[in-house]
């Protein structure tokens, strides 16, 4: 049915779109030079007081023309609409292949005109690079610089990239840079700018799927790892349903009374829960590792290390670790080296990271199902953007089989049928194991295929495989969403194919040249290295024609094989092949269109409907024909765990044989409701994570802003004096008691602040009231401080400032780390405690606040204590005081 809503929205903005196109028409006759001047012109308008909204039509019109000149592409009206929605700080839901990369250019151009930076967030380094390179060509026409941050970059490089008008970066790098900036000791180490405006690509993947795992920077602690191995051994000796129960729904394990006893016996301990020698956490983690976390599903082993595979995205999460000892338990299970327990030095959830932006927007093909969450947590509204051409994809009803075996058999048959007629097929599987299982079946049937899953050897070819997935007779098995961001083009991508040829060509040319030029071993070695790298480069990045030309030229220069003829030759060959392939691909496309376009096969309903939609969305791009069908079985996890008895009864009643699929509304409804149940279950988890992190987030903001103030200050004296005065005030609040007590308080202050020893406490107590004492102590604080400063300055000018900064930052960091640890413990213990009517979150907030106050007081006191006692040690013998 035709969806009216998006069309209405479209109409709402029609006037604005007309204005943009009107400006575009005017600008389209400008010379390149005049087009460049547009940026200056609009910056001036902003300075004169015009608002971004007021200059939007002209800015968008300008960007549209730049896109046309740089890429020869004329934006569709729906893309302009997408750009408007992004500028308004909302999520633009645009289907795959609608050209989101180019859409982002419009709002990022407009929003950087006021001199502030715009971040474009992507899910991986490859996409960041690919997109940055593409848009850079566009922005060259309008004098805007585009930065790109890659994982391998150092501080200096990062700084430069952040300084650009628009910066492409992954969510991971953005988060870690934020945490690192807030741990920096020198101002010159800060890399990030103000969080002004961000456009998040694949926004659901980043803000929903990844939001379950916080980003953590950690340092090693000295925890013993032996307990993990022992627990691992113990859990192999105990039995499910006798010694422990597994709850698959909540992914939890509980020891039974019997289980506790057996474990205690095996461990020769009296109490598993003993605070001084706790075992329970280790045993539970080992049980979880045994029962709930499987190799090639939840994790893979890469270079002898356990690497998490994100269940939703199918991507590996390099460098991330499960918390609470689970990662170590899995390491023990797989008999790998156990990485030491990590101490959290800094952490943040994506929810709170992205909320740092003053304006946030996002784009994706699938956000509608998560609308509520996006709105509640991020205040992001989702706007559906109509497709440029009507979507012709046919989504066939699910086929449900009795058991998994019959299901896979049917899938393989479907592949075979499609392969025979040459129709390209994309098969989505939910995890690495299943993708390999299917690969095995296809191998037996002698059906050629490409396999794309989180295994490193496959990931390297991700983009290449996806670009070719639309070729005739190509069968692609992929774990969910792998290769997201790369469009499947029917008939194949001529640019990508030409690159394969050119690389091979390069290899030959270089080999011949090396023979002609020199026979020296070192040149050969260098050429071989170059070839390897070229190959790698190609595989990692499908670069633009210019980039590859540039690259080839650079490399030739660097190995002294400069040969103009050769370079021109390469260029010529490249263009010839491209021409040829364009022809081949377009012919192939016509054939495939006749066959019905890309056919997508789903092999299981995913835990979230969104992921299924993403898979289906691969077919039928830009008005192409296409189809999709899901093959399910009653043994699938979703049905087994969440489907309930209704379905198995139904199957029995229907007494259907194994190979006959059933299509039934009851089944479809049960499946839909099971998916919704799981979606809301995960939503609750993320909401809870968010609510708990919100408590820490407010504290983090306070600490980080204080830290930044100190880091950026050149005159920390005021800060120390302020800390000293606050310390005096805090301790004096308990004043007003009897004489002895008064005396103790004053001497505590004078000791802590190292105030002059000749203060006569008795006289003070008798002479002054509380306020006067405070004033007196403030005065003493200043005098003592000045004395210390002049003493240190005499020894080494500037020393006092350095010391102050050092103590301040060091103490804040130390205390914050300890505080994070305490907050984690608090959260855990509140979970265990039973509060009757009380809300654990409220308890957590209250106790967390107390802990925070204690930490702040502690920081002030120690900093002042240390500063007031600072001295210079020249060497161990000649100590100065
Ligand atoms: P999405 O991220 O929405 O799936 P991409 O940004 O990857 O889509 O773009 C898909 C393809 O469509 C790219 O090859 C791009 O060059 C092309 N494209 C984008 N916009 C247009 C347009 N207006 N006209 C023609 N091709 C376009």
JSON list of C-alpha atoms in Angstrom, two decimals, residues 456-572:
[
{"chain": "A", "resi": 456, "resn": "UNK", "atom": "CA", "xyz": [39.43, -11.52, 9.34]},
{"chain": "A", "resi": 457, "resn": "UNK", "atom": "CA", "xyz": [40.24, -13.17, 6.04]},
{"chain": "A", "resi": 458, "resn": "UNK", "atom": "CA", "xyz": [36.73, -12.38, 4.78]},
{"chain": "A", "resi": 459, "resn": "UNK", "atom": "CA", "xyz": [36.47, -8.91, 6.21]},
{"chain": "A", "resi": 460, "resn": "UNK", "atom": "CA", "xyz": [39.38, -7.70, 4.12]},
{"chain": "A", "resi": 461, "resn": "UNK", "atom": "CA", "xyz": [37.36, -8.40, 1.00]},
{"chain": "A", "resi": 462, "resn": "UNK", "atom": "CA", "xyz": [34.10, -7.06, 2.39]},
{"chain": "A", "resi": 463, "resn": "UNK", "atom": "CA", "xyz": [33.58, -4.12, 0.08]},
{"chain": "A", "resi": 464, "resn": "UNK", "atom": "CA", "xyz": [34.84, -5.99, -2.94]},
{"chain": "A", "resi": 465, "resn": "UNK", "atom": "CA", "xyz": [32.48, -8.91, -2.40]},
{"chain": "A", "resi": 466, "resn": "UNK", "atom": "CA", "xyz": [29.50, -6.65, -1.86]},
{"chain": "A", "resi": 467, "resn": "UNK", "atom": "CA", "xyz": [30.18, -4.53, -4.94]},
{"chain": "A", "resi": 468, "resn": "UNK", "atom": "CA", "xyz": [30.23, -7.70, -6.99]},
{"chain": "A", "resi": 469, "resn": "UNK", "atom": "CA", "xyz": [27.23, -9.29, -5.30]},
{"chain": "A", "resi": 470, "resn": "UNK", "atom": "CA", "xyz": [24.90, -8.04, -8.02]},
{"chain": "A", "resi": 471, "resn": "UNK", "atom": "CA", "xyz": [26.68, -9.81, -10.87]},
{"chain": "A", "resi": 472, "resn": "UNK", "atom": "CA", "xyz": [25.07, -12.57, -12.84]},
{"chain": "A", "resi": 473, "resn": "UNK", "atom": "CA", "xyz": [25.07, -15.94, -11.13]},
{"chain": "A", "resi": 474, "resn": "UNK", "atom": "CA", "xyz": [26.76, -14.60, -8.00]},
{"chain": "A", "resi": 475, "resn": "UNK", "atom": "CA", "xyz": [25.77, -16.15, -4.71]},
{"chain": "A", "resi": 476, "resn": "UNK", "atom": "CA", "xyz": [26.81, -14.22, -1.63]},
{"chain": "A", "resi": 477, "resn": "UNK", "atom": "CA", "xyz": [26.51, -15.55, 1.89]},
{"chain": "A", "resi": 478, "resn": "UNK", "atom": "CA", "xyz": [26.79, -12.81, 4.44]},
{"chain": "A", "resi": 479, "resn": "UNK", "atom": "CA", "xyz": [26.31, -12.47, 8.15]},
{"chain": "A", "resi": 480, "resn": "UNK", "atom": "CA", "xyz": [23.82, -9.79, 8.95]},
{"chain": "A", "resi": 481, "resn": "UNK", "atom": "CA", "xyz": [24.61, -6.39, 7.67]},
{"chain": "A", "resi": 482, "resn": "UNK", "atom": "CA", "xyz": [28.23, -7.11, 6.93]},
{"chain": "A", "resi": 483, "resn": "UNK", "atom": "CA", "xyz": [29.28, -4.78, 4.18]},
{"chain": "A", "resi": 484, "resn": "UNK", "atom": "CA", "xyz": [26.71, -2.24, 5.16]},
{"chain": "A", "resi": 485, "resn": "UNK", "atom": "CA", "xyz": [27.27, 1.02, 3.45]},
{"chain": "A", "resi": 486, "resn": "UNK", "atom": "CA", "xyz": [28.28, -0.60, 0.20]},
{"chain": "A", "resi": 487, "resn": "UNK", "atom": "CA", "xyz": [25.68, -0.65, -2.46]},
{"chain": "A", "resi": 488, "resn": "UNK", "atom": "CA", "xyz": [24.87, -3.84, -4.39]},
{"chain": "A", "resi": 489, "resn": "UNK", "atom": "CA", "xyz": [24.70, -2.78, -8.01]},
{"chain": "A", "resi": 490, "resn": "UNK", "atom": "CA", "xyz": [23.04, -5.13, -10.46]},
{"chain": "A", "resi": 491, "resn": "UNK", "atom": "CA", "xyz": [25.43, -6.20, -13.17]},
{"chain": "A", "resi": 492, "resn": "UNK", "atom": "CA", "xyz": [28.42, -5.28, -11.00]},
{"chain": "A", "resi": 493, "resn": "UNK", "atom": "CA", "xyz": [30.41, -2.15, -10.36]},
{"chain": "A", "resi": 494, "resn": "UNK", "atom": "CA", "xyz": [32.56, -1.31, -13.38]},
{"chain": "A", "resi": 495, "resn": "UNK", "atom": "CA", "xyz": [34.97, 0.86, -11.35]},
{"chain": "A", "resi": 496, "resn": "UNK", "atom": "CA", "xyz": [35.67, -1.90, -8.87]},
{"chain": "A", "resi": 497, "resn": "UNK", "atom": "CA", "xyz": [36.21, -4.44, -11.60]},
{"chain": "A", "resi": 498, "resn": "UNK", "atom": "CA", "xyz": [38.52, -2.17, -13.52]},
{"chain": "A", "resi": 499, "resn": "UNK", "atom": "CA", "xyz": [40.59, -1.75, -10.41]},
{"chain": "A", "resi": 500, "resn": "UNK", "atom": "CA", "xyz": [41.13, -5.48, -10.15]},
{"chain": "A", "resi": 501, "resn": "UNK", "atom": "CA", "xyz": [42.37, -5.54, -13.70]},
{"chain": "A", "resi": 502, "resn": "UNK", "atom": "CA", "xyz": [44.57, -2.47, -13.28]},
{"chain": "A", "resi": 503, "resn": "UNK", "atom": "CA", "xyz": [46.23, -3.86, -10.22]},
{"chain": "A", "resi": 504, "resn": "UNK", "atom": "CA", "xyz": [47.10, -7.03, -12.08]},
{"chain": "A", "resi": 505, "resn": "UNK", "atom": "CA", "xyz": [48.30, -4.92, -14.94]},
{"chain": "A", "resi": 506, "resn": "UNK", "atom": "CA", "xyz": [50.45, -2.88, -12.59]},
{"chain": "A", "resi": 507, "resn": "UNK", "atom": "CA", "xyz": [52.02, -6.02, -11.26]},
{"chain": "A", "resi": 508, "resn": "UNK", "atom": "CA", "xyz": [53.07, -7.07, -14.72]},
{"chain": "A", "resi": 509, "resn": "UNK", "atom": "CA", "xyz": [54.34, -3.64, -15.70]},
{"chain": "A", "resi": 510, "resn": "UNK", "atom": "CA", "xyz": [56.34, -3.26, -12.56]},
{"chain": "A", "resi": 511, "resn": "UNK", "atom": "CA", "xyz": [57.86, -6.68, -12.94]},
{"chain": "A", "resi": 512, "resn": "UNK", "atom": "CA", "xyz": [58.97, -5.97, -16.49]},
{"chain": "A", "resi": 513, "resn": "UNK", "atom": "CA", "xyz": [60.31, -2.56, -15.52]},
{"chain": "A", "resi": 514, "resn": "UNK", "atom": "CA", "xyz": [62.25, -3.98, -12.69]},
{"chain": "A", "resi": 515, "resn": "UNK", "atom": "CA", "xyz": [63.87, -6.45, -15.03]},
{"chain": "A", "resi": 516, "resn": "UNK", "atom": "CA", "xyz": [64.74, -3.69, -17.45]},
{"chain": "A", "resi": 517, "resn": "UNK", "atom": "CA", "xyz": [66.02, -1.22, -14.91]},
{"chain": "A", "resi": 518, "resn": "UNK", "atom": "CA", "xyz": [67.97, -3.27, -12.55]},
{"chain": "A", "resi": 519, "resn": "UNK", "atom": "CA", "xyz": [68.48, -6.74, -11.36]},
{"chain": "A", "resi": 520, "resn": "UNK", "atom": "CA", "xyz": [69.47, -5.76, -7.91]},
{"chain": "A", "resi": 521, "resn": "UNK", "atom": "CA", "xyz": [67.90, -7.80, -5.16]},
{"chain": "A", "resi": 522, "resn": "UNK", "atom": "CA", "xyz": [66.89, -4.77, -3.13]},
{"chain": "A", "resi": 523, "resn": "UNK", "atom": "CA", "xyz": [64.83, -3.28, -5.94]},
{"chain": "A", "resi": 524, "resn": "UNK", "atom": "CA", "xyz": [63.07, -6.56, -6.44]},
{"chain": "A", "resi": 525, "resn": "UNK", "atom": "CA", "xyz": [62.35, -6.76, -2.78]},
{"chain": "A", "resi": 526, "resn": "UNK", "atom": "CA", "xyz": [60.95, -3.29, -2.77]},
{"chain": "A", "resi": 527, "resn": "UNK", "atom": "CA", "xyz": [58.78, -4.00, -5.75]},
{"chain": "A", "resi": 528, "resn": "UNK", "atom": "CA", "xyz": [57.44, -7.10, -4.15]},
{"chain": "A", "resi": 529, "resn": "UNK", "atom": "CA", "xyz": [56.56, -5.15, -1.08]},
{"chain": "A", "resi": 530, "resn": "UNK", "atom": "CA", "xyz": [54.88, -2.56, -3.20]},
{"chain": "A", "resi": 531, "resn": "UNK", "atom": "CA", "xyz": [52.88, -5.20, -4.97]},
{"chain": "A", "resi": 532, "resn": "UNK", "atom": "CA", "xyz": [51.73, -6.68, -1.74]},
{"chain": "A", "resi": 533, "resn": "UNK", "atom": "CA", "xyz": [50.76, -3.30, -0.51]},
{"chain": "A", "resi": 534, "resn": "UNK", "atom": "CA", "xyz": [48.96, -2.39, -3.69]},
{"chain": "A", "resi": 535, "resn": "UNK", "atom": "CA", "xyz": [47.00, -5.53, -3.45]},
{"chain": "A", "resi": 536, "resn": "UNK", "atom": "CA", "xyz": [46.21, -4.86, 0.16]},
{"chain": "A", "resi": 537, "resn": "UNK", "atom": "CA", "xyz": [45.32, -1.26, -0.55]},
{"chain": "A", "resi": 538, "resn": "UNK", "atom": "CA", "xyz": [42.98, -2.26, -3.23]},
{"chain": "A", "resi": 539, "resn": "UNK", "atom": "CA", "xyz": [41.28, -4.82, -1.15]},
{"chain": "A", "resi": 540, "resn": "UNK", "atom": "CA", "xyz": [40.95, -2.54, 1.83]},
{"chain": "A", "resi": 541, "resn": "UNK", "atom": "CA", "xyz": [39.75, 0.45, -0.07]},
{"chain": "A", "resi": 542, "resn": "UNK", "atom": "CA", "xyz": [37.95, 0.84, -3.29]},
{"chain": "A", "resi": 543, "resn": "UNK", "atom": "CA", "xyz": [39.52, 4.17, -4.02]},
{"chain": "A", "resi": 544, "resn": "UNK", "atom": "CA", "xyz": [38.62, 6.65, -6.68]},
{"chain": "A", "resi": 545, "resn": "UNK", "atom": "CA", "xyz": [40.29, 6.72, -10.05]},
{"chain": "A", "resi": 546, "resn": "UNK", "atom": "CA", "xyz": [42.31, 9.77, -9.12]},
{"chain": "A", "resi": 547, "resn": "UNK", "atom": "CA", "xyz": [43.49, 8.31, -5.86]},
{"chain": "A", "resi": 548, "resn": "UNK", "atom": "CA", "xyz": [44.71, 5.17, -7.45]},
{"chain": "A", "resi": 549, "resn": "UNK", "atom": "CA", "xyz": [46.47, 7.14, -10.17]},
{"chain": "A", "resi": 550, "resn": "UNK", "atom": "CA", "xyz": [48.06, 9.33, -7.56]},
{"chain": "A", "resi": 551, "resn": "UNK", "atom": "CA", "xyz": [49.05, 6.31, -5.59]},
{"chain": "A", "resi": 552, "resn": "UNK", "atom": "CA", "xyz": [50.61, 4.56, -8.51]},
{"chain": "A", "resi": 553, "resn": "UNK", "atom": "CA", "xyz": [52.52, 7.72, -9.40]},
{"chain": "A", "resi": 554, "resn": "UNK", "atom": "CA", "xyz": [53.80, 8.19, -5.85]},
{"chain": "A", "resi": 555, "resn": "UNK", "atom": "CA", "xyz": [54.96, 4.63, -5.65]},
{"chain": "A", "resi": 556, "resn": "UNK", "atom": "CA", "xyz": [56.72, 4.77, -8.99]},
{"chain": "A", "resi": 557, "resn": "UNK", "atom": "CA", "xyz": [58.50, 7.91, -7.87]},
{"chain": "A", "resi": 558, "resn": "UNK", "atom": "CA", "xyz": [59.55, 6.40, -4.64]},
{"chain": "A", "resi": 559, "resn": "UNK", "atom": "CA", "xyz": [61.17, 3.38, -6.19]},
{"chain": "A", "resi": 560, "resn": "UNK", "atom": "CA", "xyz": [62.90, 5.40, -8.85]},
{"chain": "A", "resi": 561, "resn": "UNK", "atom": "CA", "xyz": [61.11, 3.85, -11.68]},
{"chain": "A", "resi": 562, "resn": "UNK", "atom": "CA", "xyz": [59.75, 7.10, -12.93]},
{"chain": "A", "resi": 563, "resn": "UNK", "atom": "CA", "xyz": [58.69, 6.53, -16.40]},
{"chain": "A", "resi": 564, "resn": "UNK", "atom": "CA", "xyz": [56.18, 8.91, -17.89]},
{"chain": "A", "resi": 565, "resn": "UNK", "atom": "CA", "xyz": [55.30, 6.57, -20.67]},
{"chain": "A", "resi": 566, "resn": "UNK", "atom": "CA", "xyz": [54.45, 3.88, -18.24]},
{"chain": "A", "resi": 567, "resn": "UNK", "atom": "CA", "xyz": [52.24, 6.16, -16.19]},
{"chain": "A", "resi": 568, "resn": "UNK", "atom": "CA", "xyz": [50.35, 7.40, -19.24]},
{"chain": "A", "resi": 569, "resn": "UNK", "atom": "CA", "xyz": [50.04, 3.84, -20.32]},
{"chain": "A", "resi": 570, "resn": "UNK", "atom": "CA", "xyz": [48.47, 2.81, -17.08]},
{"chain": "A", "resi": 571, "resn": "UNK", "atom": "CA", "xyz": [46.03, 5.66, -17.30]},
{"chain": "A", "resi": 572, "resn": "UNK", "atom": "CA", "xyz": [45.11, 4.77, -20.83]}
]
